[in-house]
Amino acid sequence: MSDSQKEILHADFQKADFKYLIRLQRENKLSQEICERLLDYYKSRISNKSDKIYTNYFEYYLFFEFINSAVIGAFFYGIEEKDVFLQYGILNDVKSEILKTLKKKVNFVAEEKKEIDETLDFLYHSENFACRLKKVTSLEKEYVLIVLYPKALDIRDRLERLERVFLRYYLPDTFKADKRFSPLFEDVNKTILEKINPALENDQPVTFSFYKFENFEKYMEFGGEFFSRQLIGEIQKEFISRMKATDKCFILSPREYLIVSVNCEIDDIKDRFSKMAFKAKSLILAYKVKYSTFFEPIEHLSEKWKQISIQK
């Protein structure tokens, strides 16, 4: 276990003891209503076996940190997005009220480039709570951690751990791509750049050969789907007969093919790929081809795509 993990994980964090809540209530530092609502909230989450605390370790960790610090409500507010990210507690229904009240005291936009680290008084249902505000910066974006808790408690250490968990485990998830979508162009872009940039950095030219074939619809009407697959197979065979071992062909669609050739210029490619004939049975496929050579490393293919591809 790394030192950073040891910094977060504490052996006794899961030991929930509600005696401190009863004590706060008896000392009139927490109302009976809030005390009961907190206990009901804890009970409902613990009794629900489908709750995230049973499937996600860090949900489990945060839940018990909150239990041991009587947090009424907590959330992260994105200054740029003007939106709430991770939220927790029994006051989710009034988070808009919390934000509205805090914005009168703290101008988040004006403070965007300044530090925010303070504790304010917050009145809720005629009851005074401490409201902790702490700016958190990640990936050049600004967030404010907002936590409501009984004024009688000092939970600064727990809030620091909450901040670290948010930064290390929750916030990165908001930047992850939706797993239902596969970024084909990005994957191809990465593969191609890994192949060509080392050569370009060593002063070896790289040539792209972009082939675009005529529409296959009429062939599908003539020979059906199976015949269309035969056409694609014949295209690949013809390319293979001309390609070197160092060439790589990317099938962008059934009609579009991109051949990447390292340490080659246009004249070399034209000599190798000239007089190509793509045919199946008695049919000859019409196509267009575009060659482009580069001599400097490329940061992203999208910058050069108009030079590489056939647009129409």
PDB file of C-alpha atoms in Angstrom:
ATOM      1  CA  MET A   1       0.000   0.000   0.000  1.00  0.00           C
ATOM      2  CA  SER A   2       1.380   3.401  -0.969  1.00  0.00           C
ATOM      3  CA  ASP A   3       1.895   6.259   1.473  1.00  0.00           C
ATOM      4  CA  SER A   4      -0.894   8.208  -0.251  1.00  0.00           C
ATOM      5  CA  GLN A   5      -3.307   5.326   0.353  1.00  0.00           C
ATOM      6  CA  LYS A   6      -2.262   5.056   3.998  1.00  0.00           C
ATOM      7  CA  GLU A   7      -2.932   8.778   4.241  1.00  0.00           C
ATOM      8  CA  ILE A   8      -6.585   8.179   3.366  1.00  0.00           C
ATOM      9  CA  LEU A   9      -7.398   4.825   4.878  1.00  0.00           C
ATOM     10  CA  HIS A  10      -7.881   4.700   8.630  1.00  0.00           C
ATOM     11  CA  ALA A  11      -8.431   1.416  10.445  1.00  0.00           C
ATOM     12  CA  ASP A  12     -11.298   2.729  12.595  1.00  0.00           C
ATOM     13  CA  PHE A  13     -13.229   4.803  10.088  1.00  0.00           C
ATOM     14  CA  GLN A  14     -16.023   2.192   9.837  1.00  0.00           C
ATOM     15  CA  LYS A  15     -16.712   2.200  13.586  1.00  0.00           C
ATOM     16  CA  ALA A  16     -19.968   4.124  13.838  1.00  0.00           C
ATOM     17  CA  ASP A  17     -20.906   5.286  17.331  1.00  0.00           C
ATOM     18  CA  PHE A  18     -23.959   7.534  17.564  1.00  0.00           C
ATOM     19  CA  LYS A  19     -23.454   8.506  21.206  1.00  0.00           C
ATOM     20  CA  TYR A  20     -21.935  11.817  20.158  1.00  0.00           C
ATOM     21  CA  LEU A  21     -25.195  12.726  18.368  1.00  0.00           C
ATOM     22  CA  ILE A  22     -27.217  12.069  21.520  1.00  0.00           C
ATOM     23  CA  ARG A  23     -24.716  14.143  23.503  1.00  0.00           C
ATOM     24  CA  LEU A  24     -25.010  17.045  21.050  1.00  0.00           C
ATOM     25  CA  GLN A  25     -28.771  16.897  21.311  1.00  0.00           C
ATOM     26  CA  ARG A  26     -28.726  16.843  25.127  1.00  0.00           C
ATOM     27  CA  GLU A  27     -26.376  19.826  25.123  1.00  0.00           C
ATOM     28  CA  ASN A  28     -28.780  21.671  22.774  1.00  0.00           C
ATOM     29  CA  LYS A  29     -26.113  21.818  20.075  1.00  0.00           C
ATOM     30  CA  LEU A  30     -28.206  19.775  17.666  1.00  0.00           C
ATOM     31  CA  SER A  31     -31.997  19.684  17.472  1.00  0.00           C
ATOM     32  CA  GLN A  32     -33.941  16.495  17.993  1.00  0.00           C
ATOM     33  CA  GLU A  33     -35.425  16.858  14.493  1.00  0.00           C
ATOM     34  CA  ILE A  34     -32.019  16.967  12.774  1.00  0.00           C
ATOM     35  CA  CYS A  35     -30.673  14.206  14.997  1.00  0.00           C
ATOM     36  CA  GLU A  36     -33.592  11.930  14.088  1.00  0.00           C
ATOM     37  CA  ARG A  37     -33.316  12.767  10.392  1.00  0.00           C
ATOM     38  CA  LEU A  38     -29.634  11.892  10.412  1.00  0.00           C
ATOM     39  CA  LEU A  39     -30.239   8.578  12.178  1.00  0.00           C
ATOM     40  CA  ASP A  40     -33.048   7.729   9.750  1.00  0.00           C
ATOM     41  CA  TYR A  41     -30.774   8.573   6.828  1.00  0.00           C
ATOM     42  CA  TYR A  42     -27.993   6.329   8.134  1.00  0.00           C
ATOM     43  CA  LYS A  43     -30.464   3.505   8.825  1.00  0.00           C
ATOM     44  CA  SER A  44     -32.054   3.712   5.357  1.00  0.00           C
ATOM     45  CA  ARG A  45     -28.681   3.496   3.602  1.00  0.00           C
ATOM     46  CA  ILE A  46     -27.355   0.668   5.758  1.00  0.00           C
ATOM     47  CA  SER A  47     -30.568  -1.366   5.347  1.00  0.00           C
ATOM     48  CA  ASN A  48     -30.576  -0.975   1.564  1.00  0.00           C
ATOM     49  CA  LYS A  49     -28.333  -3.772   0.273  1.00  0.00           C
ATOM     50  CA  SER A  50     -28.323  -2.233  -3.223  1.00  0.00           C
ATOM     51  CA  ASP A  51     -26.831   1.004  -1.885  1.00  0.00           C
ATOM     52  CA  LYS A  52     -23.488   2.024  -3.389  1.00  0.00           C
ATOM     53  CA  ILE A  53     -21.785   1.599  -0.012  1.00  0.00           C
ATOM     54  CA  TYR A  54     -21.994  -2.165  -0.591  1.00  0.00           C
ATOM     55  CA  THR A  55     -20.471  -2.115  -4.076  1.00  0.00           C
ATOM     56  CA  ASN A  56     -18.083   0.844  -4.102  1.00  0.00           C
ATOM     57  CA  TYR A  57     -15.352   0.988  -1.490  1.00  0.00           C
ATOM     58  CA  PHE A  58     -14.985   4.769  -1.550  1.00  0.00           C
ATOM     59  CA  GLU A  59     -18.736   5.321  -1.181  1.00  0.00           C
ATOM     60  CA  TYR A  60     -18.460   3.062   1.849  1.00  0.00           C
ATOM     61  CA  TYR A  61     -15.487   5.007   3.162  1.00  0.00           C
ATOM     62  CA  LEU A  62     -17.117   8.418   2.743  1.00  0.00           C
ATOM     63  CA  PHE A  63     -20.386   7.225   4.269  1.00  0.00           C
ATOM     64  CA  PHE A  64     -18.712   6.263   7.534  1.00  0.00           C
ATOM     65  CA  GLU A  65     -16.582   9.399   7.557  1.00  0.00           C
ATOM     66  CA  PHE A  66     -19.824  11.390   7.362  1.00  0.00           C
ATOM     67  CA  ILE A  67     -21.496   9.268  10.037  1.00  0.00           C
ATOM     68  CA  ASN A  68     -18.657  10.012  12.430  1.00  0.00           C
ATOM     69  CA  SER A  69     -18.802  13.747  11.776  1.00  0.00           C
ATOM     70  CA  ALA A  70     -22.593  14.375  11.670  1.00  0.00           C
ATOM     71  CA  VAL A  71     -22.383  15.999   8.261  1.00  0.00           C
ATOM     72  CA  ILE A  72     -25.804  17.388   7.389  1.00  0.00           C
ATOM     73  CA  GLY A  73     -25.079  17.879   3.712  1.00  0.00           C
ATOM     74  CA  ALA A  74     -22.062  18.101   1.419  1.00  0.00           C
ATOM     75  CA  PHE A  75     -21.462  18.736  -2.264  1.00  0.00           C
ATOM     76  CA  PHE A  76     -18.903  19.974  -4.763  1.00  0.00           C
ATOM     77  CA  TYR A  77     -19.866  23.029  -6.803  1.00  0.00           C
ATOM     78  CA  GLY A  78     -18.201  23.646 -10.183  1.00  0.00           C
ATOM     79  CA  ILE A  79     -17.499  27.368 -10.553  1.00  0.00           C
ATOM     80  CA  GLU A  80     -17.247  27.293 -14.343  1.00  0.00           C
ATOM     81  CA  GLU A  81     -20.109  24.822 -14.885  1.00  0.00           C
ATOM     82  CA  LYS A  82     -22.281  26.424 -12.176  1.00  0.00           C
ATOM     83  CA  ASP A  83     -23.387  22.932 -11.278  1.00  0.00           C
ATOM     84  CA  VAL A  84     -23.245  20.466  -8.385  1.00  0.00           C
ATOM     85  CA  PHE A  85     -21.121  17.337  -8.775  1.00  0.00           C
ATOM     86  CA  LEU A  86     -20.865  14.821  -5.929  1.00  0.00           C
ATOM     87  CA  GLN A  87     -23.494  15.373  -3.217  1.00  0.00           C
ATOM     88  CA  TYR A  88     -24.419  13.729   0.062  1.00  0.00           C
ATOM     89  CA  GLY A  89     -26.675  14.126   3.079  1.00  0.00           C
ATOM     90  CA  ILE A  90     -30.197  14.923   4.220  1.00  0.00           C
ATOM     91  CA  LEU A  91     -30.377  18.450   2.829  1.00  0.00           C
ATOM     92  CA  ASN A  92     -30.173  17.706  -0.888  1.00  0.00           C
ATOM     93  CA  ASP A  93     -33.652  19.170  -1.252  1.00  0.00           C
ATOM     94  CA  VAL A  94     -32.373  22.567  -0.105  1.00  0.00           C
ATOM     95  CA  LYS A  95     -28.980  22.682  -1.824  1.00  0.00           C
ATOM     96  CA  SER A  96     -30.305  25.469  -4.093  1.00  0.00           C
ATOM     97  CA  GLU A  97     -31.165  27.437  -0.943  1.00  0.00           C
ATOM     98  CA  ILE A  98     -27.683  26.779   0.426  1.00  0.00           C
ATOM     99  CA  LEU A  99     -26.044  27.964  -2.799  1.00  0.00           C
ATOM    100  CA  LYS A 100     -28.287  31.017  -3.009  1.00  0.00           C
ATOM    101  CA  THR A 101     -27.403  32.027   0.549  1.00  0.00           C
ATOM    102  CA  LEU A 102     -23.687  31.407   0.081  1.00  0.00           C
ATOM    103  CA  LYS A 103     -23.515  33.347  -3.194  1.00  0.00           C
ATOM    104  CA  LYS A 104     -24.668  36.429  -1.306  1.00  0.00           C
ATOM    105  CA  LYS A 105     -21.663  36.052   0.979  1.00  0.00           C
ATOM    106  CA  VAL A 106     -19.092  34.632  -1.447  1.00  0.00           C
ATOM    107  CA  ASN A 107     -18.901  35.734  -5.081  1.00  0.00           C
ATOM    108  CA  PHE A 108     -17.646  32.482  -6.595  1.00  0.00           C
ATOM    109  CA  VAL A 109     -17.018  34.069 -10.007  1.00  0.00           C
ATOM    110  CA  ALA A 110     -15.113  37.036  -8.585  1.00  0.00           C
ATOM    111  CA  GLU A 111     -13.127  34.659  -6.393  1.00  0.00           C
ATOM    112  CA  GLU A 112     -12.359  32.339  -9.300  1.00  0.00           C
ATOM    113  CA  LYS A 113      -8.641  33.058  -9.282  1.00  0.00           C
ATOM    114  CA  LYS A 114      -8.385  33.439  -5.510  1.00  0.00           C
ATOM    115  CA  GLU A 115      -8.272  30.952  -2.677  1.00  0.00           C
ATOM    116  CA  ILE A 116     -11.475  30.101  -0.832  1.00  0.00           C
ATOM    117  CA  ASP A 117     -10.973  28.530   2.574  1.00  0.00           C
ATOM    118  CA  GLU A 118     -13.370  29.666   5.259  1.00  0.00           C
ATOM    119  CA  THR A 119     -16.157  28.607   7.590  1.00  0.00           C
ATOM    120  CA  LEU A 120     -19.392  30.611   7.682  1.00  0.00           C
ATOM    121  CA  ASP A 121     -22.533  30.477   9.795  1.00  0.00           C
ATOM    122  CA  PHE A 122     -25.583  29.061   8.055  1.00  0.00           C
ATOM    123  CA  LEU A 123     -29.126  29.278   9.416  1.00  0.00           C
ATOM    124  CA  TYR A 124     -31.389  26.369   8.532  1.00  0.00           C
ATOM    125  CA  HIS A 125     -34.820  25.875  10.151  1.00  0.00           C
ATOM    126  CA  SER A 126     -33.877  28.388  12.844  1.00  0.00           C
ATOM    127  CA  GLU A 127     -30.799  26.328  13.650  1.00  0.00           C
ATOM    128  CA  ASN A 128     -27.211  27.504  13.241  1.00  0.00           C
ATOM    129  CA  PHE A 129     -24.726  25.269  11.435  1.00  0.00           C
ATOM    130  CA  ALA A 130     -21.148  25.678  10.348  1.00  0.00           C
ATOM    131  CA  CYS A 131     -20.721  25.858   6.579  1.00  0.00           C
ATOM    132  CA  ARG A 132     -17.249  25.015   5.374  1.00  0.00           C
ATOM    133  CA  LEU A 133     -16.124  26.289   1.956  1.00  0.00           C
ATOM    134  CA  LYS A 134     -12.875  25.101   0.422  1.00  0.00           C
ATOM    135  CA  LYS A 135     -11.722  25.683  -3.150  1.00  0.00           C
ATOM    136  CA  VAL A 136     -10.368  22.611  -4.899  1.00  0.00           C
ATOM    137  CA  THR A 137      -8.457  22.824  -8.185  1.00  0.00           C
ATOM    138  CA  SER A 138      -8.162  19.934 -10.611  1.00  0.00           C
ATOM    139  CA  LEU A 139      -7.273  19.801 -14.326  1.00  0.00           C
ATOM    140  CA  GLU A 140      -7.350  23.617 -14.460  1.00  0.00           C
ATOM    141  CA  LYS A 141     -10.942  23.671 -13.205  1.00  0.00           C
ATOM    142  CA  GLU A 142     -12.172  25.197  -9.968  1.00  0.00           C
ATOM    143  CA  TYR A 143     -14.563  23.541  -7.515  1.00  0.00           C
ATOM    144  CA  VAL A 144     -15.827  24.524  -4.095  1.00  0.00           C
ATOM    145  CA  LEU A 145     -16.354  21.887  -1.436  1.00  0.00           C
ATOM    146  CA  ILE A 146     -19.399  22.941   0.614  1.00  0.00           C
ATOM    147  CA  VAL A 147     -20.145  21.064   3.852  1.00  0.00           C
ATOM    148  CA  LEU A 148     -22.783  21.732   6.525  1.00  0.00           C
ATOM    149  CA  TYR A 149     -22.239  20.274   9.987  1.00  0.00           C
ATOM    150  CA  PRO A 150     -22.955  21.092  13.677  1.00  0.00           C
ATOM    151  CA  LYS A 151     -20.970  24.087  14.903  1.00  0.00           C
ATOM    152  CA  ALA A 152     -19.926  22.207  18.014  1.00  0.00           C
ATOM    153  CA  LEU A 153     -17.796  19.742  16.029  1.00  0.00           C
ATOM    154  CA  ASP A 154     -14.296  20.197  14.645  1.00  0.00           C
ATOM    155  CA  ILE A 155     -14.135  17.977  11.551  1.00  0.00           C
ATOM    156  CA  ARG A 156     -11.365  19.668   9.579  1.00  0.00           C
ATOM    157  CA  ASP A 157      -9.277  16.486   9.359  1.00  0.00           C
ATOM    158  CA  ARG A 158     -12.214  14.529   7.968  1.00  0.00           C
ATOM    159  CA  LEU A 159     -12.974  17.253   5.419  1.00  0.00           C
ATOM    160  CA  GLU A 160      -9.386  17.172   4.202  1.00  0.00           C
ATOM    161  CA  ARG A 161      -9.723  13.434   3.626  1.00  0.00           C
ATOM    162  CA  LEU A 162     -13.022  14.006   1.800  1.00  0.00           C
ATOM    163  CA  GLU A 163     -11.293  16.515  -0.466  1.00  0.00           C
ATOM    164  CA  ARG A 164      -8.526  14.042  -1.299  1.00  0.00           C
ATOM    165  CA  VAL A 165     -11.000  11.265  -2.092  1.00  0.00           C
ATOM    166  CA  PHE A 166     -12.916  13.616  -4.401  1.00  0.00           C
ATOM    167  CA  LEU A 167      -9.768  14.650  -6.240  1.00  0.00           C
ATOM    168  CA  ARG A 168      -8.245  11.185  -6.577  1.00  0.00           C
ATOM    169  CA  TYR A 169     -11.204   8.926  -7.121  1.00  0.00           C
ATOM    170  CA  TYR A 170     -14.406  10.802  -7.976  1.00  0.00           C
ATOM    171  CA  LEU A 171     -13.415  13.782 -10.079  1.00  0.00           C
ATOM    172  CA  PRO A 172     -11.436  11.792 -12.701  1.00  0.00           C
ATOM    173  CA  ASP A 173     -14.619   9.786 -13.413  1.00  0.00           C
ATOM    174  CA  THR A 174     -16.383  12.937 -14.637  1.00  0.00           C
ATOM    175  CA  PHE A 175     -13.850  13.180 -17.465  1.00  0.00           C
ATOM    176  CA  LYS A 176     -14.104   9.572 -18.573  1.00  0.00           C
ATOM    177  CA  ALA A 177     -15.824   8.924 -21.880  1.00  0.00           C
ATOM    178  CA  ASP A 178     -19.201   7.242 -21.868  1.00  0.00           C
ATOM    179  CA  LYS A 179     -18.379   3.532 -22.237  1.00  0.00           C
ATOM    180  CA  ARG A 180     -21.300   3.094 -24.629  1.00  0.00           C
ATOM    181  CA  PHE A 181     -19.358   5.060 -27.249  1.00  0.00           C
ATOM    182  CA  SER A 182     -16.176   3.859 -28.937  1.00  0.00           C
ATOM    183  CA  PRO A 183     -13.989   6.710 -30.260  1.00  0.00           C
ATOM    184  CA  LEU A 184     -12.909   4.982 -33.477  1.00  0.00           C
ATOM    185  CA  PHE A 185     -11.165   8.015 -34.944  1.00  0.00           C
ATOM    186  CA  GLU A 186      -9.275   8.667 -31.714  1.00  0.00           C
ATOM    187  CA  ASP A 187      -8.106   5.049 -31.551  1.00  0.00           C
ATOM    188  CA  VAL A 188      -6.970   5.137 -35.188  1.00  0.00           C
ATOM    189  CA  ASN A 189      -5.360   8.529 -34.629  1.00  0.00           C
ATOM    190  CA  LYS A 190      -3.340   7.191 -31.684  1.00  0.00           C
ATOM    191  CA  THR A 191      -2.235   4.055 -33.579  1.00  0.00           C
ATOM    192  CA  ILE A 192      -1.156   6.016 -36.661  1.00  0.00           C
ATOM    193  CA  LEU A 193       0.731   8.683 -34.715  1.00  0.00           C
ATOM    194  CA  GLU A 194       2.591   6.022 -32.725  1.00  0.00           C
ATOM    195  CA  LYS A 195       3.685   4.524 -36.044  1.00  0.00           C
ATOM    196  CA  ILE A 196       4.647   7.664 -37.979  1.00  0.00           C
ATOM    197  CA  ASN A 197       5.987  10.218 -35.510  1.00  0.00           C
ATOM    198  CA  PRO A 198       9.167   8.278 -34.566  1.00  0.00           C
ATOM    199  CA  ALA A 199       9.985   8.097 -38.289  1.00  0.00           C
ATOM    200  CA  LEU A 200       9.186  11.766 -38.871  1.00  0.00           C
ATOM    201  CA  GLU A 201      11.362  12.728 -35.904  1.00  0.00           C
ATOM    202  CA  ASN A 202      14.218  10.833 -37.621  1.00  0.00           C
ATOM    203  CA  ASP A 203      13.726  12.837 -40.847  1.00  0.00           C
ATOM    204  CA  GLN A 204      11.960   9.976 -42.629  1.00  0.00           C
ATOM    205  CA  PRO A 205       8.986  11.108 -44.749  1.00  0.00           C
ATOM    206  CA  VAL A 206       5.573   9.492 -44.350  1.00  0.00           C
ATOM    207  CA  THR A 207       3.026   9.182 -47.155  1.00  0.00           C
ATOM    208  CA  PHE A 208      -0.715   8.628 -46.816  1.00  0.00           C
ATOM    209  CA  SER A 209      -2.659   6.993 -49.663  1.00  0.00           C
ATOM    210  CA  PHE A 210      -6.376   7.577 -49.307  1.00  0.00           C
ATOM    211  CA  TYR A 211      -8.636   5.412 -51.507  1.00  0.00           C
ATOM    212  CA  LYS A 212     -12.343   6.045 -51.912  1.00  0.00           C
ATOM    213  CA  PHE A 213     -14.413   3.601 -53.988  1.00  0.00           C
ATOM    214  CA  GLU A 214     -17.691   4.139 -55.771  1.00  0.00           C
ATOM    215  CA  ASN A 215     -20.955   3.401 -54.028  1.00  0.00           C
ATOM    216  CA  PHE A 216     -21.571  -0.341 -53.596  1.00  0.00           C
ATOM    217  CA  GLU A 217     -25.359  -0.106 -53.626  1.00  0.00           C
ATOM    218  CA  LYS A 218     -25.759  -1.121 -57.253  1.00  0.00           C
ATOM    219  CA  TYR A 219     -23.579  -4.185 -56.644  1.00  0.00           C
ATOM    220  CA  MET A 220     -25.686  -5.179 -53.653  1.00  0.00           C
ATOM    221  CA  GLU A 221     -28.752  -5.005 -55.915  1.00  0.00           C
ATOM    222  CA  PHE A 222     -26.919  -7.102 -58.487  1.00  0.00           C
ATOM    223  CA  GLY A 223     -25.288  -9.756 -56.309  1.00  0.00           C
ATOM    224  CA  GLY A 224     -26.616  -9.274 -52.797  1.00  0.00           C
ATOM    225  CA  GLU A 225     -24.783  -8.768 -49.504  1.00  0.00           C
ATOM    226  CA  PHE A 226     -22.535 -11.816 -49.961  1.00  0.00           C
ATOM    227  CA  PHE A 227     -21.209 -10.455 -53.245  1.00  0.00           C
ATOM    228  CA  SER A 228     -20.492  -7.108 -51.545  1.00  0.00           C
ATOM    229  CA  ARG A 229     -18.313  -8.930 -49.035  1.00  0.00           C
ATOM    230  CA  GLN A 230     -16.495 -10.531 -51.949  1.00  0.00           C
ATOM    231  CA  LEU A 231     -15.810  -7.072 -53.385  1.00  0.00           C
ATOM    232  CA  ILE A 232     -14.265  -5.911 -50.118  1.00  0.00           C
ATOM    233  CA  GLY A 233     -12.123  -9.054 -50.023  1.00  0.00           C
ATOM    234  CA  GLU A 234     -10.857  -8.400 -53.548  1.00  0.00           C
ATOM    235  CA  ILE A 235      -9.960  -4.809 -52.621  1.00  0.00           C
ATOM    236  CA  GLN A 236      -7.863  -6.034 -49.704  1.00  0.00           C
ATOM    237  CA  LYS A 237      -6.122  -8.667 -51.872  1.00  0.00           C
ATOM    238  CA  GLU A 238      -5.111  -6.046 -54.421  1.00  0.00           C
ATOM    239  CA  PHE A 239      -3.713  -3.763 -51.707  1.00  0.00           C
ATOM    240  CA  ILE A 240      -1.785  -6.655 -50.133  1.00  0.00           C
ATOM    241  CA  SER A 241      -0.143  -7.452 -53.469  1.00  0.00           C
ATOM    242  CA  ARG A 242       1.419  -3.955 -53.538  1.00  0.00           C
ATOM    243  CA  MET A 243       2.057  -3.249 -49.849  1.00  0.00           C
ATOM    244  CA  LYS A 244       5.409  -3.619 -48.109  1.00  0.00           C
ATOM    245  CA  ALA A 245       5.769  -5.194 -44.679  1.00  0.00           C
ATOM    246  CA  THR A 246       6.225  -1.704 -43.203  1.00  0.00           C
ATOM    247  CA  ASP A 247       2.970  -0.388 -44.715  1.00  0.00           C
ATOM    248  CA  LYS A 248      -0.268  -0.452 -42.761  1.00  0.00           C
ATOM    249  CA  CYS A 249      -3.796  -0.250 -44.141  1.00  0.00           C
ATOM    250  CA  PHE A 250      -6.677   1.192 -42.092  1.00  0.00           C
ATOM    251  CA  ILE A 251     -10.202   0.285 -43.218  1.00  0.00           C
ATOM    252  CA  LEU A 252     -12.193   3.416 -42.409  1.00  0.00           C
ATOM    253  CA  SER A 253     -15.384   2.134 -44.061  1.00  0.00           C
ATOM    254  CA  PRO A 254     -16.243  -0.468 -46.753  1.00  0.00           C
ATOM    255  CA  ARG A 255     -15.504   2.247 -49.319  1.00  0.00           C
ATOM    256  CA  GLU A 256     -12.589   4.126 -47.679  1.00  0.00           C
ATOM    257  CA  TYR A 257      -9.062   2.819 -47.082  1.00  0.00           C
ATOM    258  CA  LEU A 258      -6.019   4.618 -45.745  1.00  0.00           C
ATOM    259  CA  ILE A 259      -2.547   3.203 -46.371  1.00  0.00           C
ATOM    260  CA  VAL A 260       0.288   4.611 -44.260  1.00  0.00           C
ATOM    261  CA  SER A 261       3.809   4.188 -45.665  1.00  0.00           C
ATOM    262  CA  VAL A 262       6.897   5.096 -43.628  1.00  0.00           C
ATOM    263  CA  ASN A 263      10.095   6.401 -45.254  1.00  0.00           C
ATOM    264  CA  CYS A 264       8.335   6.895 -48.589  1.00  0.00           C
ATOM    265  CA  GLU A 265       7.463   9.923 -50.696  1.00  0.00           C
ATOM    266  CA  ILE A 266       4.648  10.314 -53.198  1.00  0.00           C
ATOM    267  CA  ASP A 267       6.693   9.236 -56.231  1.00  0.00           C
ATOM    268  CA  ASP A 268       7.679   5.977 -54.499  1.00  0.00           C
ATOM    269  CA  ILE A 269       4.061   5.204 -53.674  1.00  0.00           C
ATOM    270  CA  LYS A 270       2.773   6.074 -57.124  1.00  0.00           C
ATOM    271  CA  ASP A 271       5.284   3.658 -58.681  1.00  0.00           C
ATOM    272  CA  ARG A 272       4.159   0.841 -56.395  1.00  0.00           C
ATOM    273  CA  PHE A 273       0.413   1.458 -56.490  1.00  0.00           C
ATOM    274  CA  SER A 274      -0.020   2.507 -60.108  1.00  0.00           C
ATOM    275  CA  LYS A 275      -2.165   0.501 -62.541  1.00  0.00           C
ATOM    276  CA  MET A 276      -4.114  -1.146 -59.736  1.00  0.00           C
ATOM    277  CA  ALA A 277      -7.320  -2.841 -60.828  1.00  0.00           C
ATOM    278  CA  PHE A 278     -10.031  -3.755 -58.361  1.00  0.00           C
ATOM    279  CA  LYS A 279     -12.384  -6.280 -59.870  1.00  0.00           C
ATOM    280  CA  ALA A 280     -14.693  -9.105 -58.916  1.00  0.00           C
ATOM    281  CA  LYS A 281     -15.951 -11.471 -61.589  1.00  0.00           C
ATOM    282  CA  SER A 282     -16.603  -9.232 -64.592  1.00  0.00           C
ATOM    283  CA  LEU A 283     -16.988  -6.017 -62.587  1.00  0.00           C
ATOM    284  CA  ILE A 284     -14.309  -3.347 -62.226  1.00  0.00           C
ATOM    285  CA  LEU A 285     -14.626  -0.944 -59.283  1.00  0.00           C
ATOM    286  CA  ALA A 286     -14.084   2.739 -59.879  1.00  0.00           C
ATOM    287  CA  TYR A 287     -12.172   4.710 -57.235  1.00  0.00           C
ATOM    288  CA  LYS A 288     -10.390   7.941 -56.460  1.00  0.00           C
ATOM    289  CA  VAL A 289      -7.008   8.172 -54.744  1.00  0.00           C
ATOM    290  CA  LYS A 290      -5.227  10.999 -52.984  1.00  0.00           C
ATOM    291  CA  TYR A 291      -1.565  10.983 -51.883  1.00  0.00           C
ATOM    292  CA  SER A 292      -0.042  13.263 -49.258  1.00  0.00           C
ATOM    293  CA  THR A 293       3.471  13.295 -47.819  1.00  0.00           C
ATOM    294  CA  PHE A 294       4.560  14.792 -44.489  1.00  0.00           C
ATOM    295  CA  PHE A 295       7.998  15.600 -43.174  1.00  0.00           C
ATOM    296  CA  GLU A 296       7.263  16.977 -39.665  1.00  0.00           C
ATOM    297  CA  PRO A 297       5.708  15.208 -36.641  1.00  0.00           C
ATOM    298  CA  ILE A 298       1.917  15.500 -36.405  1.00  0.00           C
ATOM    299  CA  GLU A 299       0.112  16.284 -33.155  1.00  0.00           C
ATOM    300  CA  HIS A 300      -3.338  15.099 -34.270  1.00  0.00           C
ATOM    301  CA  LEU A 301      -4.641  13.739 -37.561  1.00  0.00           C
ATOM    302  CA  SER A 302      -7.655  16.062 -37.448  1.00  0.00           C
ATOM    303  CA  GLU A 303      -5.279  18.960 -38.190  1.00  0.00           C
ATOM    304  CA  LYS A 304      -4.196  17.310 -41.456  1.00  0.00           C
ATOM    305  CA  TRP A 305      -7.374  15.449 -42.371  1.00  0.00           C
ATOM    306  CA  LYS A 306      -8.327  17.769 -45.235  1.00  0.00           C
ATOM    307  CA  GLN A 307      -4.895  17.221 -46.774  1.00  0.00           C
ATOM    308  CA  ILE A 308      -5.096  13.450 -46.288  1.00  0.00           C
ATOM    309  CA  SER A 309      -8.675  12.533 -47.182  1.00  0.00           C
ATOM    310  CA  ILE A 310     -10.998  12.855 -50.162  1.00  0.00           C
ATOM    311  CA  GLN A 311     -13.712  15.206 -48.977  1.00  0.00           C
ATOM    312  CA  LYS A 312     -16.409  14.467 -51.558  1.00  0.00           C
TER     313      LYS A 312
END
